[in-house]
Amino acid sequence: MKNILYIDCFSGISGDMIIGAFLDLGLKKININFLKNELKKLNLDGYRIEKANVKSGSLLVTKFSVNVQTKQKARSFKDIKNLINVSSLDEKVKNLSINIFTEIARAESKIHGSPVDDVHFHEVGAVDSMIDIVSCAILYYCLDINLVYSRKIPLGRGTAPTIHGKIPIPAPATLEILRGIPVYGGDFDFEVTTPTGAAIIKVLVNNFNDIPAMSVKKIGMGAGNTEGKDSPNVLRLLYGSAPEETGPGIYKDIYKDSIFNFLDEQELIILSTNIDDSTPEIIGYLLDRLFKNKVLDAWVETILMKKNRPAFKVCALCKPENLADTLILIFSETSTFGVRVEEVKRFALKREIKRVKLPYGEVMVKVAILKGKEIIISPEYESCVSLAKKTGKPLQDIYHDAVFFLSSK
């Protein structure tokens, strides 16, 4: 039998809502004192966690809160990773916590144009987020969960105040995190899904659908901070089991510790066409234009066509939203009468772009991450070429130095 967790986020999700729901499940091994003792392993001071029974609408639910008691410093994503890594938390808890934080940091990095490691979580927000995310990881692993389902995610509408001024709801970071995940606005004039909640959903959930066939053993309800007009601000967790054959599909019917939990699953398009009446110069120019047109990859294969004519097979990989522009470009720059289009699935390593300071300048380096560990370091070509031209140093020396200096940090 597989253990299933269904996240019924009909009025959104935040860190405190899902923790409140975990604590409300009524399992002996999950209680506030157990959580307090586990959080001591994080070696973080100046906060207090509380659990209370409250009414949301007409429902009696559990409210989890984090009260920051002392002045806290702002922490970067790098600081937070270091704090988690040096703690005495279980390795699974560390990895899951960092994976959730990584989703937030990557979204903020993209929105604000800063390196991922430099993304800052300000004062109270940093402590609040750390406790929410680490608590979620601790409680999740207490349940021996094999599959996680969720309904589609409501977002809310309006504006919300921040230290940078008002921002639209849903928050830009929330939207960025939820790319590719089914969402809807909902009848809420406030933020119902936070970046922390969105990141938890993205990392934990295997499948977004209705409640699966399952035997429900426990139900937990966690309270949010804002009451809706006509419905309670509550998140429900359904915990139970299902037969082995019940699962969400070939890729995601897996234990949460498998590799799929640490990869980005992407729906992409491959375009291809055979050309036997063009020159290498024209094909080379087409590839240059394809790369400038936001394709993810482009390549040429040599083939033999009918009557043993040598030809080029031109291929391009792009996102679905770039399909039309890529088709127009191929038809405009070649003599082809048709282009084949295939929908493909790609699993990609999570990646970060880091700025590396060398004794003679800076370069950008792409880092691939698997299970919270950096496994591939790849200097960015254009960045290294620019520094090579500026300093006169050999390009291969700059590549070597970039990898060495980043690896030795």
Short mmCIF file of C-alpha atoms in Angstrom, two decimals:
data_model
loop_
_atom_site.label_atom_id
_atom_site.label_comp_id
_atom_site.label_asym_id
_atom_site.label_seq_id
_atom_site.Cartn_x
_atom_site.Cartn_y
_atom_site.Cartn_z
CA MET A 1 0.00 0.00 0.00
CA LYS A 2 1.19 3.49 -0.82
CA ASN A 3 0.63 6.44 1.46
CA ILE A 4 -1.06 9.36 -0.27
CA LEU A 5 -1.31 13.00 0.74
CA TYR A 6 -3.93 15.16 -0.96
CA ILE A 7 -3.56 18.94 -0.61
CA ASP A 8 -6.99 20.54 -0.83
CA CYS A 9 -5.95 24.18 -1.20
CA PHE A 10 -9.38 25.53 -2.14
CA SER A 11 -8.52 28.89 -0.53
CA GLY A 12 -4.81 28.93 -1.32
CA ILE A 13 -1.65 27.78 0.40
CA SER A 14 1.02 29.33 2.59
CA GLY A 15 3.69 27.86 4.82
CA ASP A 16 1.73 28.37 8.04
CA MET A 17 -1.45 26.91 6.52
CA ILE A 18 0.12 23.59 5.52
CA ILE A 19 1.99 23.26 8.84
CA GLY A 20 -1.22 23.94 10.74
CA ALA A 21 -2.90 21.22 8.67
CA PHE A 22 -0.05 18.76 9.35
CA LEU A 23 -0.37 19.41 13.09
CA ASP A 24 -4.16 19.03 12.85
CA LEU A 25 -3.95 15.50 11.42
CA GLY A 26 -4.04 14.11 14.96
CA LEU A 27 -1.12 11.71 14.61
CA LYS A 28 0.70 10.95 17.86
CA LYS A 29 4.17 11.44 16.38
CA ILE A 30 3.29 14.87 14.97
CA ASN A 31 2.77 17.54 17.62
CA ILE A 32 4.04 21.00 18.47
CA ASN A 33 6.55 19.80 21.08
CA PHE A 34 8.08 17.33 18.64
CA LEU A 35 8.38 20.13 16.07
CA LYS A 36 10.01 22.49 18.59
CA ASN A 37 12.63 19.88 19.46
CA GLU A 38 13.39 19.17 15.81
CA LEU A 39 13.71 22.88 15.00
CA LYS A 40 16.36 23.25 17.71
CA LYS A 41 18.65 21.33 15.33
CA LEU A 42 18.56 24.36 13.02
CA ASN A 43 20.48 26.46 15.58
CA LEU A 44 18.33 29.52 14.92
CA ASP A 45 17.36 31.78 17.83
CA GLY A 46 14.98 34.68 18.43
CA TYR A 47 11.63 33.16 17.50
CA ARG A 48 8.75 31.25 19.07
CA ILE A 49 6.29 28.91 17.37
CA GLU A 50 2.72 28.48 18.56
CA LYS A 51 -0.24 26.28 17.78
CA ALA A 52 -3.82 27.29 18.56
CA ASN A 53 -7.33 26.11 17.79
CA VAL A 54 -9.23 28.87 16.01
CA LYS A 55 -12.46 29.34 14.07
CA SER A 56 -12.29 30.07 10.35
CA GLY A 57 -15.81 30.70 9.21
CA SER A 58 -17.74 27.96 10.97
CA LEU A 59 -14.83 25.51 11.01
CA LEU A 60 -12.61 24.70 13.98
CA VAL A 61 -9.07 24.51 12.60
CA THR A 62 -5.43 24.68 13.71
CA LYS A 63 -3.49 27.92 13.47
CA PHE A 64 0.32 27.74 13.31
CA SER A 65 2.29 30.93 13.82
CA VAL A 66 5.91 32.06 14.05
CA ASN A 67 6.61 35.01 16.33
CA VAL A 68 9.99 36.63 15.75
CA GLN A 69 11.08 38.01 19.12
CA THR A 70 14.48 39.62 18.49
CA LYS A 71 15.91 41.81 15.78
CA GLN A 72 17.12 39.65 12.93
CA LYS A 73 19.57 40.35 10.13
CA ALA A 74 18.68 40.00 6.48
CA ARG A 75 19.95 36.72 5.06
CA SER A 76 20.89 35.80 1.52
CA PHE A 77 19.96 32.49 -0.05
CA LYS A 78 23.60 31.45 0.34
CA ASP A 79 23.43 32.25 4.09
CA ILE A 80 20.25 30.20 4.45
CA LYS A 81 21.71 27.22 2.59
CA ASN A 82 24.79 27.30 4.81
CA LEU A 83 22.65 27.51 7.97
CA ILE A 84 20.63 24.47 6.90
CA ASN A 85 23.64 22.46 5.70
CA VAL A 86 25.63 22.86 8.94
CA SER A 87 22.62 22.02 11.12
CA SER A 88 22.01 18.61 12.68
CA LEU A 89 18.73 18.14 10.82
CA ASP A 90 18.18 14.85 8.99
CA GLU A 91 19.76 14.87 5.50
CA LYS A 92 16.38 14.31 3.84
CA VAL A 93 14.97 17.31 5.68
CA LYS A 94 17.97 19.43 4.68
CA ASN A 95 17.65 18.50 1.01
CA LEU A 96 13.91 19.08 0.86
CA SER A 97 14.20 22.42 2.68
CA ILE A 98 16.92 23.63 0.31
CA ASN A 99 14.94 22.47 -2.73
CA ILE A 100 11.93 24.51 -1.60
CA PHE A 101 14.07 27.56 -0.85
CA THR A 102 15.79 27.17 -4.23
CA GLU A 103 12.47 27.58 -6.05
CA ILE A 104 11.86 30.90 -4.26
CA ALA A 105 15.42 32.13 -4.78
CA ARG A 106 15.41 31.24 -8.48
CA ALA A 107 12.13 33.10 -8.98
CA GLU A 108 13.35 36.19 -7.12
CA SER A 109 16.63 36.05 -9.03
CA LYS A 110 14.84 36.08 -12.36
CA ILE A 111 12.46 38.87 -11.35
CA HIS A 112 15.11 41.19 -9.90
CA GLY A 113 18.04 40.23 -12.14
CA SER A 114 20.41 39.23 -9.37
CA PRO A 115 22.50 36.05 -8.88
CA VAL A 116 20.58 33.31 -7.08
CA ASP A 117 22.96 33.13 -4.11
CA ASP A 118 22.64 36.90 -3.57
CA VAL A 119 18.83 36.89 -3.27
CA HIS A 120 17.98 38.37 0.14
CA PHE A 121 15.20 37.40 2.52
CA HIS A 122 14.64 40.43 4.72
CA GLU A 123 14.75 40.29 8.52
CA VAL A 124 11.48 38.83 9.87
CA GLY A 125 10.59 37.31 6.51
CA ALA A 126 13.80 35.30 6.43
CA VAL A 127 13.19 33.70 9.84
CA ASP A 128 9.49 33.17 9.16
CA SER A 129 10.25 31.52 5.81
CA MET A 130 12.98 29.32 7.26
CA ILE A 131 10.77 28.03 10.07
CA ASP A 132 7.83 27.45 7.71
CA ILE A 133 9.89 25.61 5.11
CA VAL A 134 12.01 23.52 7.48
CA SER A 135 8.92 22.66 9.57
CA CYS A 136 7.12 21.53 6.43
CA ALA A 137 10.05 19.27 5.51
CA ILE A 138 10.24 17.82 9.03
CA LEU A 139 6.53 17.00 9.19
CA TYR A 140 6.39 15.72 5.61
CA TYR A 141 9.01 13.06 6.32
CA CYS A 142 7.18 11.97 9.47
CA LEU A 143 4.34 10.63 7.34
CA ASP A 144 6.24 8.26 5.02
CA ILE A 145 4.40 9.71 2.03
CA ASN A 146 4.78 8.08 -1.39
CA LEU A 147 2.52 10.23 -3.56
CA VAL A 148 1.28 13.81 -3.25
CA TYR A 149 -1.71 15.17 -5.14
CA SER A 150 -3.20 18.65 -5.20
CA ARG A 151 -6.11 20.46 -6.74
CA LYS A 152 -5.28 23.39 -9.04
CA ILE A 153 -4.00 26.46 -7.23
CA PRO A 154 -6.09 29.62 -6.56
CA LEU A 155 -4.15 32.87 -6.65
CA GLY A 156 -6.37 35.77 -5.55
CA ARG A 157 -6.29 39.31 -6.92
CA GLY A 158 -5.60 42.91 -5.97
CA THR A 159 -2.42 44.48 -4.61
CA ALA A 160 -0.27 43.85 -1.53
CA PRO A 161 2.12 46.17 0.36
CA THR A 162 5.82 45.20 0.53
CA ILE A 163 9.04 46.92 1.59
CA HIS A 164 9.44 47.88 -2.08
CA GLY A 165 5.93 49.34 -2.36
CA LYS A 166 2.71 47.80 -3.64
CA ILE A 167 2.90 44.77 -5.92
CA PRO A 168 0.13 42.99 -7.84
CA ILE A 169 -1.52 39.83 -6.57
CA PRO A 170 -0.50 37.14 -7.30
CA ALA A 171 3.02 38.23 -6.42
CA PRO A 172 5.51 38.06 -9.31
CA ALA A 173 7.56 35.42 -7.46
CA THR A 174 4.45 33.29 -6.92
CA LEU A 175 3.61 33.35 -10.61
CA GLU A 176 7.18 32.55 -11.61
CA ILE A 177 7.32 29.56 -9.26
CA LEU A 178 3.99 28.23 -10.54
CA ARG A 179 4.94 28.24 -14.23
CA GLY A 180 3.52 25.09 -15.80
CA ILE A 181 1.26 24.34 -12.83
CA PRO A 182 -2.55 24.64 -13.20
CA VAL A 183 -3.84 27.79 -11.49
CA TYR A 184 -6.93 30.01 -11.45
CA GLY A 185 -7.81 33.41 -10.00
CA GLY A 186 -10.56 32.46 -7.58
CA ASP A 187 -13.03 34.78 -5.89
CA PHE A 188 -10.53 36.25 -3.43
CA ASP A 189 -9.61 39.94 -3.13
CA PHE A 190 -6.36 39.17 -1.32
CA GLU A 191 -3.24 37.00 -1.63
CA VAL A 192 -4.23 33.39 -1.00
CA THR A 193 -1.11 31.67 -2.33
CA THR A 194 2.26 32.97 -1.14
CA PRO A 195 5.69 32.34 -2.71
CA THR A 196 6.48 29.93 0.14
CA GLY A 197 3.24 28.05 -0.43
CA ALA A 198 3.84 27.97 -4.18
CA ALA A 199 7.35 26.58 -3.71
CA ILE A 200 6.10 23.86 -1.34
CA ILE A 201 3.46 22.85 -3.87
CA LYS A 202 5.94 22.79 -6.75
CA VAL A 203 8.46 20.59 -4.95
CA LEU A 204 6.08 18.19 -3.19
CA VAL A 205 3.25 17.54 -5.63
CA ASN A 206 3.33 14.68 -8.14
CA ASN A 207 0.00 15.31 -9.82
CA PHE A 208 -2.60 18.10 -9.99
CA ASN A 209 -6.04 16.55 -10.12
CA ASP A 210 -9.17 15.72 -8.18
CA ILE A 211 -8.99 13.54 -5.08
CA PRO A 212 -7.63 10.14 -6.22
CA ALA A 213 -9.00 6.75 -5.26
CA MET A 214 -7.79 6.41 -1.69
CA SER A 215 -8.78 5.35 1.78
CA VAL A 216 -8.73 8.54 3.90
CA LYS A 217 -7.31 7.90 7.38
CA LYS A 218 -6.71 11.41 8.70
CA ILE A 219 -7.89 14.93 7.83
CA GLY A 220 -6.08 18.06 8.92
CA MET A 221 -7.15 21.69 8.52
CA GLY A 222 -4.79 24.65 8.81
CA ALA A 223 -5.85 28.30 9.06
CA GLY A 224 -4.61 31.19 6.97
CA ASN A 225 -4.35 34.82 8.04
CA THR A 226 -7.17 36.45 6.08
CA GLU A 227 -10.83 35.51 6.08
CA GLY A 228 -12.68 35.43 2.78
CA LYS A 229 -16.12 36.92 2.28
CA ASP A 230 -18.00 33.69 1.73
CA SER A 231 -15.56 30.91 2.58
CA PRO A 232 -13.07 30.04 5.32
CA ASN A 233 -9.36 30.65 4.68
CA VAL A 234 -8.36 27.04 5.29
CA LEU A 235 -6.13 24.39 3.75
CA ARG A 236 -7.13 20.74 4.13
CA LEU A 237 -4.82 17.73 4.05
CA LEU A 238 -6.20 14.28 3.36
CA TYR A 239 -3.84 11.51 4.45
CA GLY A 240 -4.49 7.91 3.52
CA SER A 241 -3.50 4.98 1.35
CA ALA A 242 -4.15 3.47 -2.05
CA PRO A 243 -3.38 0.16 -3.78
CA GLU A 244 0.01 -0.11 -5.48
CA GLU A 245 -1.51 0.33 -8.94
CA THR A 246 -2.98 3.75 -8.09
CA GLY A 247 -0.63 6.45 -9.31
CA PRO A 248 -0.44 9.60 -11.40
CA GLY A 249 1.44 8.21 -14.38
CA ILE A 250 4.61 6.79 -15.85
CA TYR A 251 6.91 9.61 -14.77
CA LYS A 252 5.47 10.72 -11.48
CA ASP A 253 4.28 7.47 -9.93
CA ILE A 254 7.40 7.36 -7.81
CA TYR A 255 8.65 7.84 -4.30
CA LYS A 256 9.45 11.41 -3.42
CA ASP A 257 13.11 10.58 -2.82
CA SER A 258 13.58 9.55 -6.47
CA ILE A 259 15.46 11.64 -9.00
CA PHE A 260 12.27 13.13 -10.48
CA ASN A 261 11.81 15.22 -7.33
CA PHE A 262 15.02 17.08 -8.17
CA LEU A 263 14.51 17.72 -11.90
CA ASP A 264 12.58 20.28 -13.91
CA GLU A 265 10.00 18.60 -16.14
CA GLN A 266 9.46 20.62 -19.32
CA GLU A 267 7.00 20.30 -22.21
CA LEU A 268 8.88 21.34 -25.37
CA ILE A 269 8.62 21.27 -29.17
CA ILE A 270 11.08 19.83 -31.70
CA LEU A 271 10.85 21.22 -35.25
CA SER A 272 12.69 19.50 -38.11
CA THR A 273 12.90 19.81 -41.87
CA ASN A 274 14.99 18.22 -44.65
CA ILE A 275 16.72 20.56 -47.12
CA ASP A 276 18.62 19.33 -50.20
CA ASP A 277 18.97 22.55 -52.21
CA SER A 278 20.77 24.96 -49.89
CA THR A 279 24.36 25.94 -49.15
CA PRO A 280 26.26 25.53 -45.87
CA GLU A 281 26.46 29.33 -45.57
CA ILE A 282 22.68 29.71 -45.64
CA ILE A 283 22.19 26.87 -43.16
CA GLY A 284 24.78 28.42 -40.85
CA TYR A 285 23.00 31.77 -41.04
CA LEU A 286 19.70 30.05 -40.21
CA LEU A 287 21.22 28.52 -37.06
CA ASP A 288 22.47 31.94 -35.95
CA ARG A 289 19.01 33.42 -36.39
CA LEU A 290 17.35 30.51 -34.60
CA PHE A 291 19.50 31.00 -31.52
CA LYS A 292 18.71 34.72 -31.53
CA ASN A 293 15.02 33.82 -31.80
CA LYS A 294 14.90 32.21 -28.33
CA VAL A 295 15.13 28.56 -29.37
CA LEU A 296 16.61 26.38 -26.63
CA ASP A 297 18.80 24.44 -29.06
CA ALA A 298 19.35 24.08 -32.79
CA TRP A 299 21.44 21.63 -34.78
CA VAL A 300 22.03 20.20 -38.26
CA GLU A 301 22.29 16.54 -39.24
CA THR A 302 23.65 15.29 -42.57
CA ILE A 303 21.31 12.83 -44.29
CA LEU A 304 20.74 11.07 -47.62
CA MET A 305 17.41 11.68 -49.34
CA LYS A 306 15.78 10.05 -52.38
CA LYS A 307 18.04 9.42 -55.36
CA ASN A 308 20.94 9.41 -52.86
CA ARG A 309 21.04 13.17 -52.68
CA PRO A 310 23.02 14.50 -49.68
CA ALA A 311 20.97 16.93 -47.60
CA PHE A 312 20.70 18.80 -44.31
CA LYS A 313 18.20 17.97 -41.59
CA VAL A 314 17.69 21.20 -39.62
CA CYS A 315 16.30 20.77 -36.10
CA ALA A 316 15.24 23.26 -33.44
CA LEU A 317 14.06 22.81 -29.85
CA CYS A 318 11.78 25.51 -28.44
CA LYS A 319 9.08 26.26 -25.89
CA PRO A 320 5.46 25.94 -27.09
CA GLU A 321 4.95 29.71 -26.89
CA ASN A 322 7.83 30.22 -29.37
CA LEU A 323 6.55 27.72 -31.95
CA ALA A 324 4.91 30.23 -34.30
CA ASP A 325 7.95 32.54 -34.46
CA THR A 326 10.28 29.59 -35.06
CA LEU A 327 8.10 28.28 -37.90
CA ILE A 328 8.02 31.69 -39.56
CA LEU A 329 11.80 31.95 -39.34
CA ILE A 330 12.43 28.50 -40.86
CA PHE A 331 10.00 29.11 -43.72
CA SER A 332 11.48 32.57 -44.35
CA GLU A 333 15.13 31.50 -44.40
CA THR A 334 14.91 28.17 -46.24
CA SER A 335 13.36 26.62 -49.34
CA THR A 336 11.43 23.98 -47.40
CA PHE A 337 7.73 23.34 -48.08
CA GLY A 338 7.02 21.76 -44.69
CA VAL A 339 8.24 21.45 -41.11
CA ARG A 340 7.64 18.49 -38.81
CA VAL A 341 6.56 19.33 -35.26
CA GLU A 342 6.82 16.93 -32.31
CA GLU A 343 5.81 17.47 -28.69
CA VAL A 344 8.48 16.14 -26.34
CA LYS A 345 9.09 15.95 -22.61
CA ARG A 346 12.48 16.93 -21.20
CA PHE A 347 13.83 16.39 -17.70
CA ALA A 348 16.50 18.96 -16.90
CA LEU A 349 18.82 19.54 -13.98
CA LYS A 350 18.01 22.59 -11.91
CA ARG A 351 20.53 25.31 -12.63
CA GLU A 352 21.83 28.58 -11.28
CA ILE A 353 23.93 31.34 -12.81
CA LYS A 354 26.73 32.52 -10.53
CA ARG A 355 29.17 35.42 -10.82
CA VAL A 356 32.74 34.26 -10.14
CA LYS A 357 35.44 36.78 -9.25
CA LEU A 358 38.85 35.94 -10.70
CA PRO A 359 42.09 37.82 -9.93
CA TYR A 360 41.80 39.57 -13.29
CA GLY A 361 38.04 40.02 -13.74
CA GLU A 362 34.61 38.41 -13.43
CA VAL A 363 32.85 35.70 -15.42
CA MET A 364 29.43 34.09 -15.26
CA VAL A 365 29.22 30.37 -14.58
CA LYS A 366 26.28 28.01 -14.98
CA VAL A 367 25.92 25.43 -12.21
CA ALA A 368 23.75 22.31 -12.43
CA ILE A 369 22.27 20.99 -9.18
CA LEU A 370 21.06 17.50 -8.28
CA LYS A 371 19.68 16.69 -4.83
CA GLY A 372 20.97 19.99 -3.47
CA LYS A 373 24.54 19.39 -4.66
CA GLU A 374 26.43 21.15 -7.45
CA ILE A 375 27.41 18.42 -9.93
CA ILE A 376 28.28 20.37 -13.10
CA ILE A 377 30.12 23.67 -13.41
CA SER A 378 30.06 25.23 -16.88
CA PRO A 379 31.57 28.68 -17.54
CA GLU A 380 29.45 30.85 -19.82
CA TYR A 381 31.16 31.11 -23.21
CA GLU A 382 30.32 34.73 -24.06
CA SER A 383 31.37 35.93 -20.61
CA CYS A 384 34.71 34.11 -20.84
CA VAL A 385 35.36 35.31 -24.40
CA SER A 386 34.72 38.91 -23.33
CA LEU A 387 37.25 38.60 -20.49
CA ALA A 388 39.77 36.86 -22.78
CA LYS A 389 39.61 39.76 -25.25
CA LYS A 390 39.87 42.29 -22.44
CA THR A 391 42.86 40.71 -20.69
CA GLY A 392 44.61 38.83 -23.49
CA LYS A 393 44.56 35.63 -21.46
CA PRO A 394 43.96 32.30 -23.25
CA LEU A 395 40.30 31.31 -23.25
CA GLN A 396 41.05 27.83 -21.89
CA ASP A 397 42.90 29.37 -18.92
CA ILE A 398 39.85 31.47 -18.06
CA TYR A 399 37.62 28.38 -18.26
CA HIS A 400 39.98 26.48 -15.95
CA ASP A 401 40.25 29.35 -13.46
CA ALA A 402 36.47 29.87 -13.34
CA VAL A 403 35.86 26.23 -12.45
CA PHE A 404 38.74 26.18 -9.96
CA PHE A 405 37.73 29.36 -8.09
CA LEU A 406 34.06 28.34 -7.86
CA SER A 407 34.90 24.78 -6.76
CA SER A 408 37.26 26.00 -4.05
CA LYS A 409 34.69 28.28 -2.38
#
